Structures are given as C-alpha cells and as structure tokens.
Tab-separated table of C-alpha atoms in Angstrom:
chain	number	residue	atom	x	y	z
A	10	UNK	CA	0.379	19.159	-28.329
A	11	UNK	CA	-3.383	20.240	-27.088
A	12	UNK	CA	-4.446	18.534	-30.013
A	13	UNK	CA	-2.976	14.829	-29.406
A	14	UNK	CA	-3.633	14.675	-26.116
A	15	UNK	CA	-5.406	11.787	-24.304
A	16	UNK	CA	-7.094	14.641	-21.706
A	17	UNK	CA	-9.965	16.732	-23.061
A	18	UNK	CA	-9.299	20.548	-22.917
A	19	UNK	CA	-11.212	23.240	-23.340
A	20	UNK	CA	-10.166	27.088	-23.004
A	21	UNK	CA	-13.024	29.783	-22.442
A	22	UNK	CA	-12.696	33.515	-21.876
A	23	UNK	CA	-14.483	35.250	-18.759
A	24	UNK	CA	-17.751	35.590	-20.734
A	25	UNK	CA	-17.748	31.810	-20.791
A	26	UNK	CA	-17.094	31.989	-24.715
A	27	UNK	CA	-14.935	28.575	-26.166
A	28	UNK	CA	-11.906	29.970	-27.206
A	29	UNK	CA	-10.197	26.654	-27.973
A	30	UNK	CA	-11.046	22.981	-27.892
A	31	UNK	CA	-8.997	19.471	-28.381
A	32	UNK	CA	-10.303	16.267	-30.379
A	33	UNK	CA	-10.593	14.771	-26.941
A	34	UNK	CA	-12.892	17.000	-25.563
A	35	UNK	CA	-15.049	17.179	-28.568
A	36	UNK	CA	-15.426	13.440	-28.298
A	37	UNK	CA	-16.345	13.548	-24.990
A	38	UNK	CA	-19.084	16.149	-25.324
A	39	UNK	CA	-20.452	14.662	-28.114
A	40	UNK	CA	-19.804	18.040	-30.245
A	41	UNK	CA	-18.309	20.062	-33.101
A	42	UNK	CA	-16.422	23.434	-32.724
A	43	UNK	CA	-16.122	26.395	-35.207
A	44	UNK	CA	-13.885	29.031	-33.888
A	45	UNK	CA	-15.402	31.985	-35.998
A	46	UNK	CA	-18.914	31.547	-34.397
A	47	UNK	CA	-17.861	32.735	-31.016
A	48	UNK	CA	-19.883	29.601	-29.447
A	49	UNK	CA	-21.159	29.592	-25.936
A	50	UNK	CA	-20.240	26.794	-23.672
A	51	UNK	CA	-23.693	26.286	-22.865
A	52	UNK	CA	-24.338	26.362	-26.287
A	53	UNK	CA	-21.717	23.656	-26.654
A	54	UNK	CA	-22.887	21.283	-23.404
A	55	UNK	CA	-26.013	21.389	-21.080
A	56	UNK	CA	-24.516	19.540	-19.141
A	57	UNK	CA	-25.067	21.269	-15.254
A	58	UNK	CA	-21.757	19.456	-13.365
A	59	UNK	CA	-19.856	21.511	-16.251
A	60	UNK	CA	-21.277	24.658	-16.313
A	61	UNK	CA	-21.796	24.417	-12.281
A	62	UNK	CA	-18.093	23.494	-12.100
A	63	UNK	CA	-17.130	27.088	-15.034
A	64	UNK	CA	-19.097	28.871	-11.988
A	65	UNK	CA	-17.255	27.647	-9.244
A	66	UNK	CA	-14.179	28.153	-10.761
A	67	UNK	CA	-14.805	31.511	-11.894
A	68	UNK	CA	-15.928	32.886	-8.231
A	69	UNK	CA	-13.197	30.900	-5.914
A	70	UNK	CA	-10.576	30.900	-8.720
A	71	UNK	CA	-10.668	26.470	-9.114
A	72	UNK	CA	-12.907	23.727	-9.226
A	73	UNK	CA	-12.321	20.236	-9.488
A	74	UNK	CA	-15.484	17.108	-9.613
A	75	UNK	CA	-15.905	13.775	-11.230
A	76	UNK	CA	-18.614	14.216	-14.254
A	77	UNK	CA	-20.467	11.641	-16.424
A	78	UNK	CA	-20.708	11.938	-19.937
A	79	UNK	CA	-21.638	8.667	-22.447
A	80	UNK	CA	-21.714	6.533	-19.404
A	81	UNK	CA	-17.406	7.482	-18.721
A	82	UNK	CA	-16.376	9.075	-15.572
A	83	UNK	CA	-14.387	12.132	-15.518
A	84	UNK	CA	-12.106	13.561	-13.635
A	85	UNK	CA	-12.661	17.322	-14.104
A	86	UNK	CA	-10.651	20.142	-13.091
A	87	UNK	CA	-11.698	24.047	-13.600
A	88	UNK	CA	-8.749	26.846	-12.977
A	89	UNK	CA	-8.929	30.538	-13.681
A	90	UNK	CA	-6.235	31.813	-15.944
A	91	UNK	CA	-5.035	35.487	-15.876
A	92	UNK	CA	-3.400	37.168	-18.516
A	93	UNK	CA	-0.277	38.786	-17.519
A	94	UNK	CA	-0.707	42.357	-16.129
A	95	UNK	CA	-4.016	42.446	-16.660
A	96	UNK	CA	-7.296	42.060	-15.118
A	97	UNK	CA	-8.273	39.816	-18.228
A	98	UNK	CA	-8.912	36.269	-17.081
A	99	UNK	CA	-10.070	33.076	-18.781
A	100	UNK	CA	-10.879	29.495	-17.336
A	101	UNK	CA	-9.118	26.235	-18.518
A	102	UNK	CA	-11.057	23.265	-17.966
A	103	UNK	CA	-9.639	19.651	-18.078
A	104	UNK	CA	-11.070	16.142	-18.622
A	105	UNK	CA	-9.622	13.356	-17.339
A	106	UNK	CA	-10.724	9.578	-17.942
A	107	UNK	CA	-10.652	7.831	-14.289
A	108	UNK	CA	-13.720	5.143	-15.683
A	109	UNK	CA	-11.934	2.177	-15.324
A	110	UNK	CA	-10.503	3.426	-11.758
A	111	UNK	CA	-13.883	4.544	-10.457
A	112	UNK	CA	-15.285	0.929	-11.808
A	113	UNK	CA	-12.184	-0.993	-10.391
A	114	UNK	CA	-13.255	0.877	-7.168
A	115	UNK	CA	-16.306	-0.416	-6.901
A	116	UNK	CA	-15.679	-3.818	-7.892
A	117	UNK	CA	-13.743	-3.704	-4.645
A	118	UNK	CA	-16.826	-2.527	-2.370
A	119	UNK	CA	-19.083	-5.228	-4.218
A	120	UNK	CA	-16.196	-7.860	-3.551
A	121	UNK	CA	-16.075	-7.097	0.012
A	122	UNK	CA	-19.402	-6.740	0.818
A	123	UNK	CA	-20.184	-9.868	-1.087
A	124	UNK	CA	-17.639	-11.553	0.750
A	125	UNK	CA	-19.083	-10.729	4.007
A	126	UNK	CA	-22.607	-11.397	2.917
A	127	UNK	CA	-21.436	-15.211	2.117
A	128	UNK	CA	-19.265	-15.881	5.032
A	129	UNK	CA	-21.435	-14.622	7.983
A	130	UNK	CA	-24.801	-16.782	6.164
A	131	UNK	CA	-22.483	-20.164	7.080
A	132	UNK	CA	-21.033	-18.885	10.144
A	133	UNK	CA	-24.613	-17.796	11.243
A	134	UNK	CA	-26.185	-21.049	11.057
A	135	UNK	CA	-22.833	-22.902	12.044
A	136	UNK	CA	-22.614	-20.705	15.402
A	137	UNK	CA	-26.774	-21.343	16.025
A	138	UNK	CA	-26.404	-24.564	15.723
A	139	UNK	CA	-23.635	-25.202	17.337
A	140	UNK	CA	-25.541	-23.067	20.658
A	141	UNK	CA	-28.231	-25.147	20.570
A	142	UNK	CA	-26.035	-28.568	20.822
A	143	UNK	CA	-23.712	-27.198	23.404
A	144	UNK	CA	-26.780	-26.152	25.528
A	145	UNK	CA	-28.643	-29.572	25.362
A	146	UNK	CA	-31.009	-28.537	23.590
A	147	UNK	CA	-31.045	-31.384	21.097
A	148	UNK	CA	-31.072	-34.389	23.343
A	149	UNK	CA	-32.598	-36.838	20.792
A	150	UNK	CA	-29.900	-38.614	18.483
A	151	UNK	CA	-31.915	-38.009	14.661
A	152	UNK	CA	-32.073	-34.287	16.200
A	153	UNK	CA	-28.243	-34.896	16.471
A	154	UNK	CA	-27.416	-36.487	13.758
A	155	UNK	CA	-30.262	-33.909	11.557
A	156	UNK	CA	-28.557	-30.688	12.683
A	157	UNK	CA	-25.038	-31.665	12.643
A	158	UNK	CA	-25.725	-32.158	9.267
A	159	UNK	CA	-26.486	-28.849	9.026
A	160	UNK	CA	-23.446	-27.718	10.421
A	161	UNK	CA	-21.221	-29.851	8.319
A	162	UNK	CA	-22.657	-28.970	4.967
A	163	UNK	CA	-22.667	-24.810	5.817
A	164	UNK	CA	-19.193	-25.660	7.130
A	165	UNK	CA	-18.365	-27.485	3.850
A	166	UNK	CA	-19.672	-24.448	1.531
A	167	UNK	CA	-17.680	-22.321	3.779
A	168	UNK	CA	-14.822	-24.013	2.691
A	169	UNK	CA	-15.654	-24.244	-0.963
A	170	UNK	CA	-15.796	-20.510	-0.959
A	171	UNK	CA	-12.671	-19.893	0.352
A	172	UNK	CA	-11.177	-22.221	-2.086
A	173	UNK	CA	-12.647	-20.842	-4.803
A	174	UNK	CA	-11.183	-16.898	-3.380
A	175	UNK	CA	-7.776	-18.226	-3.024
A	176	UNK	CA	-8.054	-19.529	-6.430
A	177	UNK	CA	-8.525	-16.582	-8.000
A	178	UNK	CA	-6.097	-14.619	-6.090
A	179	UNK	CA	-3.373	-17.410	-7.127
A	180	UNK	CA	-4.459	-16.857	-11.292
A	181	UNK	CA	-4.164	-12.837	-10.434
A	182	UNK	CA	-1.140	-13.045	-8.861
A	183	UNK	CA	0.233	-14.988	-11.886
A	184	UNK	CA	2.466	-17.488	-9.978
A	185	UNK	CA	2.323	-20.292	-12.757
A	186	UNK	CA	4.101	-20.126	-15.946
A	187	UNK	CA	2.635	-21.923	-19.416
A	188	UNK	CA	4.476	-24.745	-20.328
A	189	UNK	CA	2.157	-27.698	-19.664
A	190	UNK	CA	1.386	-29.581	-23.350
A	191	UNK	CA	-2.608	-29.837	-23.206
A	192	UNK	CA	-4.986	-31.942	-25.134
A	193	UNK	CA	-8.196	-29.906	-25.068
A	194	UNK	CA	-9.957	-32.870	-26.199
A	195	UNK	CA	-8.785	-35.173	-23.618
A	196	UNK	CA	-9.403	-32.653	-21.114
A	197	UNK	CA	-13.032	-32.196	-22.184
A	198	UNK	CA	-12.916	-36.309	-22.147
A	199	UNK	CA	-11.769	-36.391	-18.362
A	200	UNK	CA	-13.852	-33.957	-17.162
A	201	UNK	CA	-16.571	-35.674	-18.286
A	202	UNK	CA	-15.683	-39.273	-16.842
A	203	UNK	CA	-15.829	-36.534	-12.805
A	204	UNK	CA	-19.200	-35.397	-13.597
A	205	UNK	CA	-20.916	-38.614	-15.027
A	206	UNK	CA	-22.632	-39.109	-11.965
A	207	UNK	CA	-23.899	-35.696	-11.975
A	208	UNK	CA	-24.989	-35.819	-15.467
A	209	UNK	CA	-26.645	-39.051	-14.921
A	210	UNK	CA	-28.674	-38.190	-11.897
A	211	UNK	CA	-30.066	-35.088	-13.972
A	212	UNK	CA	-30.606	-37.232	-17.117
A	213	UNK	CA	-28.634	-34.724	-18.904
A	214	UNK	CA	-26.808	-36.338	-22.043
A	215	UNK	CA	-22.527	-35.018	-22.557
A	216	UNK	CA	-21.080	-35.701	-25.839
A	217	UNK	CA	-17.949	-34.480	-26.687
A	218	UNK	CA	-16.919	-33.385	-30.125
A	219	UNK	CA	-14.114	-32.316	-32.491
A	220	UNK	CA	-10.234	-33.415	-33.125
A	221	UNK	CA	-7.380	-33.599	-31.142
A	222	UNK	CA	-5.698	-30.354	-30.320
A	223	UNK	CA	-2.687	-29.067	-28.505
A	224	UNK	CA	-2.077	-25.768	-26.731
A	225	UNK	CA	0.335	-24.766	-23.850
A	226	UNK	CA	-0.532	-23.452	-20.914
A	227	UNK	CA	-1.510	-24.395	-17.025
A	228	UNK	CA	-2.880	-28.099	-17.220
A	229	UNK	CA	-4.873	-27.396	-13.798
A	230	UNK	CA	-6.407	-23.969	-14.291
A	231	UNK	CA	-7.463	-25.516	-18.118
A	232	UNK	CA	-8.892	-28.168	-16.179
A	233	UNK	CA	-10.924	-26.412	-14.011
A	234	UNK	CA	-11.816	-23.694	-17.060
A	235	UNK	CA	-13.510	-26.941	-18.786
A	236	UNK	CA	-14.932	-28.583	-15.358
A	237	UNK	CA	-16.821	-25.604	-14.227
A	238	UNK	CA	-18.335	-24.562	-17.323
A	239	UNK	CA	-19.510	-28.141	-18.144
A	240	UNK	CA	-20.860	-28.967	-14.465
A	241	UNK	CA	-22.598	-25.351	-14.883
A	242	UNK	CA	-24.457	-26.800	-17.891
A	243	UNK	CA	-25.861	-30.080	-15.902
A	244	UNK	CA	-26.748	-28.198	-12.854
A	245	UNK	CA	-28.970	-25.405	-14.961
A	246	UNK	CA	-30.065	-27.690	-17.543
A	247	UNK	CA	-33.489	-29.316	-17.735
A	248	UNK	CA	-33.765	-32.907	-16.735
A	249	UNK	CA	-33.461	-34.917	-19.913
A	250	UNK	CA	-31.337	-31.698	-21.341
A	251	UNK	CA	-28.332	-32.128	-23.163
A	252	UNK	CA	-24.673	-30.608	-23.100
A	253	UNK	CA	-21.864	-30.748	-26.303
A	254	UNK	CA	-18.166	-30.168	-26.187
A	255	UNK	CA	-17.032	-29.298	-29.304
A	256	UNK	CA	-12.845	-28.749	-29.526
A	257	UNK	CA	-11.227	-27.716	-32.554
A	258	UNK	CA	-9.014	-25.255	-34.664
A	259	UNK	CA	-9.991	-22.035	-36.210
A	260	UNK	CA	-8.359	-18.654	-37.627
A	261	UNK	CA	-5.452	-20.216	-35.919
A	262	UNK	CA	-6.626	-20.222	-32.552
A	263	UNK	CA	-7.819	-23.535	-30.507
A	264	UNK	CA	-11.533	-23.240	-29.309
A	265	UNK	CA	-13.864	-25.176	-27.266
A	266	UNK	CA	-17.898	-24.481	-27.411
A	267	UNK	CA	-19.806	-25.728	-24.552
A	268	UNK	CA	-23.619	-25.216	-25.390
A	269	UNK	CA	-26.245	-26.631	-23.666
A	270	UNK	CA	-30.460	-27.059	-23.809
A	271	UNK	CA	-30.522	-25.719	-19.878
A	272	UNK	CA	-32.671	-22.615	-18.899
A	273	UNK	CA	-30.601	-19.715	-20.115
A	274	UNK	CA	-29.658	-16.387	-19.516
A	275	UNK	CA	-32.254	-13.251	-20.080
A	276	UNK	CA	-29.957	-10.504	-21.957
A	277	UNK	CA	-30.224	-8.111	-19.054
A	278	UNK	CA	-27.934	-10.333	-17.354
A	279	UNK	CA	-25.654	-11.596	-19.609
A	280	UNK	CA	-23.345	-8.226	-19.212
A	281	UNK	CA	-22.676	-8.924	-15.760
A	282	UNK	CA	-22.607	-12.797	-15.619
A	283	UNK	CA	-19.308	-13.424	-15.055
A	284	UNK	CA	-18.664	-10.949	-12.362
A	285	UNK	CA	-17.866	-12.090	-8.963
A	286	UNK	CA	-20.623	-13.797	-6.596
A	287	UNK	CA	-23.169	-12.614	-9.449
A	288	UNK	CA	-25.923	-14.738	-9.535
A	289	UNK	CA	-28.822	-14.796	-11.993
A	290	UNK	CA	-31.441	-16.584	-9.832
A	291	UNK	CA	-30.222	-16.273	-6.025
A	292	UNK	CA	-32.489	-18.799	-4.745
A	293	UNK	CA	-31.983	-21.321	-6.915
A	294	UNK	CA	-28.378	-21.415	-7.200
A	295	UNK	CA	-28.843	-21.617	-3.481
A	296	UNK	CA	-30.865	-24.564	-3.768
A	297	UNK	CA	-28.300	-26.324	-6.417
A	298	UNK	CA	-24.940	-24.802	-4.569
A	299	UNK	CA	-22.233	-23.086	-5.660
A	300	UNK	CA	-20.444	-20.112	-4.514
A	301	UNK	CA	-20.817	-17.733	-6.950
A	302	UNK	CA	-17.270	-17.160	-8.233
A	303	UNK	CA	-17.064	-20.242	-11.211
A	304	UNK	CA	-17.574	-18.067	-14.091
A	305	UNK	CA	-15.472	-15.458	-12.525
A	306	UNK	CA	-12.317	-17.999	-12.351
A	307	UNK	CA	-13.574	-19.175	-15.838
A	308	UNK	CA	-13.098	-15.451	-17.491
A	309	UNK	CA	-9.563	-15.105	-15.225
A	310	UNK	CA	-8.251	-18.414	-16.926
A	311	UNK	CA	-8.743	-17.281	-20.136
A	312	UNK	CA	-7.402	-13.794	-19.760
A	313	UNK	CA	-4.615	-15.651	-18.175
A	314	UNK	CA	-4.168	-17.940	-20.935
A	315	UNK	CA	-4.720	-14.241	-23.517
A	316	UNK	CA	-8.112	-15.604	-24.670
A	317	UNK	CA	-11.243	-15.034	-25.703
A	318	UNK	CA	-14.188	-15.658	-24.072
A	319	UNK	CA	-18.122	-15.210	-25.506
A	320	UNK	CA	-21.673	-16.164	-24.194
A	321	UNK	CA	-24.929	-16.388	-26.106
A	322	UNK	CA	-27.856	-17.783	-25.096
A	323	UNK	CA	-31.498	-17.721	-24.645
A	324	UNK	CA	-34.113	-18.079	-21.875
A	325	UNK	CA	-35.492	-21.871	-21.460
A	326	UNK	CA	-33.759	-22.359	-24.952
A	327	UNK	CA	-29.996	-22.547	-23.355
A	328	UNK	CA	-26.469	-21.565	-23.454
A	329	UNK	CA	-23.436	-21.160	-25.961
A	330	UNK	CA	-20.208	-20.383	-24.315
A	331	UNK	CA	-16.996	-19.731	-26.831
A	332	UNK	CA	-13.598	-19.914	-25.314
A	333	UNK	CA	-10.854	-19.069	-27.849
A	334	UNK	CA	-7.202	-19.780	-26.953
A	335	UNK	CA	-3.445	-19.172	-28.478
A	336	UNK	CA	-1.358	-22.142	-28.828
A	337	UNK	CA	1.721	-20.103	-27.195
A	338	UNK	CA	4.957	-21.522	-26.602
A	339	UNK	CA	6.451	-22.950	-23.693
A	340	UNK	CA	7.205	-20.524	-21.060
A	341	UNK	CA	10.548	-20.656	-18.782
A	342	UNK	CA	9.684	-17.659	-16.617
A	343	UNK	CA	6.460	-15.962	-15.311
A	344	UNK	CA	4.200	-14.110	-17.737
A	345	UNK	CA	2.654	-11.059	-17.685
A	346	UNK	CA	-1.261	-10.991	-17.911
A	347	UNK	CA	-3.235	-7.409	-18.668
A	348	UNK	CA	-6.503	-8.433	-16.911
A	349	UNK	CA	-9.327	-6.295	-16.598
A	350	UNK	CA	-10.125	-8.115	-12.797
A	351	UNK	CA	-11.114	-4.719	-11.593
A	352	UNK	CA	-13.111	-3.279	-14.970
C-alpha cells in the first residue's frame, strides 16, 4: 500500500536512521535507498526545511511546512510515532504534492492585482480629466475637444478590458456546447477581409493557405481564436512584414499555423506568454493597445475545444504559432473541459 501511493513516505527511528521509504518519496528526493546500510536521513537529503522539520517534530511531537524540491511544492507533515508500551519512538514524515494548488494560488494574486493595476490607469486619467473640465479649466474648444479625447479612448480601453475578462470567464464557465459545423479555412478567409485595413496600413502582406476543413465546435470563440492571433501578427510585425495562414489535416487532427516575419519572442518569455495581462514589451504594447488577455483567451479556446496549442519563434526573425484541434462530434449538452486556467 506504502509502496503505490501517490504521497511520499518516509519512516525514521529516533536516531534519525531511514527505516523505510516509498517510490514516491525516492522520486521526490532525487535518491536511492538500501535498507541494510542503515542510511542517515541527512545522508539521504541536505535539504534544511526537512531535516529542520525531523527536529521540530521530534522536540514538540509534530511538524507540518510546505518544502521545495525539483521546483514542486510540498506539503509536508512530520509526527512522532511511539511504539506501544515503550519509550521507543520513531518519526513518520509525509509528502504531499499541493504544486498546482500553490501555483493556482498565485495565479489568483497576479490576476487581481493585474486587474487593479489596469483599471485604476483608465479611471486615473478618466477622473483627472474629467476634474479639470468640470472646473473650467479647459475653456478653449481644441483643449476640449484634445482632452475629451483622452477621456473617450481610456474610457474605450476600459471597456475592451472588461470585455475581454467576461470573455474568459464565459469559456471557463463552459456555457456553450460544440455543435457549430466550422470551415477553418473560411474562417481564416473572414478574418482576414476585418483586419485588411489593419494589415494594409502596416504594409504587412496575409495570405492564407491550405484546403478546406471541417471541425465542430463554437463558431464565435473559433472566430476570435483565429482573429486575435492574426491581428497579433500585424500589430508586432515589421512594416512591409508578412503573415501566412496555413489550414489543413494531419495525424487526424485539423491544424492551423499562423507564422509571421514580426519581431518575436526572446525564449525567456515564451514560458509565460500566454498568461494573463503578460506582456513582453509593456511600453510598446501600450503604444499599439491591447489589454493583455488575447493570448490568454487564445490558449482557453483551445483547451476548450481539447487542443493543442505550440509557439516557436525567434527575436526580429518572428513567430510560429500551432493550434491543433479534434474534429469532435456534435454536442447536445454541455461539455466538460479539464483546463489548467489556474496552473
């Protein structure tokens, strides 16, 4: 039973010598165990939060603290074991995997404190602004006209990020089911009719690529999967840059490739790139807009849809996004989706 357990165990006598030890412990310390050599636990780990935790627990009688081992978090708990009728004691120690918890955890802090950051920057300017104008200050009518400008567009990105929130609450809460018949080609075809403009005013050249191909799924969240990615690729291209769609079949999965010639991503930050509100270059995502949640919705649409999604790229040589998706059949009820929002 000790031996097929999830939990990492490890049993020591008073004299701090391993009597006992599970495969999940030995994984986690990184070790091998021979019971005939009468090992040491300090011979086994150097760890301090270990052997500081044996210590505690064999003065007060327990100790319990989260440890770090192989870049997991553990859940550790220490308790002093007495044989019966004697004086004879050992310590049991237990490790317990809370990573994804801990992670999940602080996900939420960033999340909130992210929010904040974005919504008082608006409201900041909005509210001086709107001081100045109620107090006269601006009597002139360009001064007028110049700073309710202001207003409106802070007041506009305000609005684009709570958009952009409540969309991604609606794809966690899974409230739509996957029985719209999509043409990934044709999407890739409309979405580049909205952003000609765009493209045009950057000089950056869209060709889209590949055969027809059907999936189902949610025509809208698709939609949105294939607009932000692509209108990602104009705004950090170069001028003159190009973007290709390429749709098609393989290893019996649909896929669509967006790469592009823009100014890619340096591989310290391609990890974390499509967290929420992360941003590579702050002030220049500033500069071109954007809230700071696209590729966030982009990864929760495919984990929605039970896809795969990869990046490559390279700085000032561009970017290579993969997005691999089941055909699936035409839902009549609401799915389940396992994703890892808060990992």
């Amino acid at each position: 039973m000790t031996e097929n357990m999830v939990e990492g165990m490890i049993l020591l006598d008073e004299d701090m010598t391993v009597l006992s030890v599970n495969k999940s412990a030995l994984k986690i310390l990184g070790n091998s165990f021979d019971p005939t050599e009468h090992t040491k636990i300090n011979h086994m780990t150097n760890d301090q939060q270990i052997i500081g935790l044996l210590e505690e627990a064999k003065e007060s009688g327990a100790a319990k603290g989260i440890i770090t081992e192989k870049s997991r978090f553990y859940r550790t708990f220490a308790n002093k074991v007495y044989s019966e009728n004697t004086l004879d004691f050992g310590i049991i120690i237990f490790f317990v995997d809370v990573t994804e918890e801990i992670q999940s955890e602080q996900i939420r802090r960033d999340f909130s404190a992210n929010v904040s950051h974005e919504l008082k920057t608006p409201l900041t300017t909005i509210k001086g602004f709107g001081e100045l104008l109620e107090n006269g200050i601006f009597t002139k009518e360009e001064d007028v006209k110049k700073y309710g400008g202001m207003i409106y567009r802070e007041s506009e990105r305000l609005l684009y990020l709570i958009n952009d929130i409540i969309r991604l609450s609606q794809i966690e809460e899974q409230e739509h089911v996957l029985n719209d018949k999509i043409d990934l080609l044709k999407t890739a075809h409309d979405v580049e009719e909205i952003l000609r403009h765009k493209a045009d005013n950057r000089e950056v050249t869209m060709t889209i690529e590949g055969e027809p191909v059907q999936i189902y799924g949610n025509q809208s969240y698709i939609t949105e999967l294939f607009l932000n990615l692509m209108d990602n690729a104009i705004k950090y291209n170069h001028e003159g840059g190009s973007l290709k769609v390429t749709v098609g079949i393989e290893d019996g999965k649909a896929f669509a490739v967006f790469s592009d010639t823009g100014i890619g991503i340096s591989d310290e930050h391609q990890s974390r790139i499509f967290e929420r509100f992360y941003r590579v270059d702050k002030s220049r995502s500033k500069k071109i807009g954007g809230t700071g949640l696209g590729l966030s919705i982009v990864k929760h649409i495919v984990a929605y849809h039970s896809g795969e999604i990869s990046l490559e790229s390279e700085l000032e040589k561009g970017t290579t996004i993969t997005v691999k998706l089941p055909f699936n059949e035409p839902e009549t009820q609401q799915i389940e989706m396992n994703t890892d929002t808060e990992k």
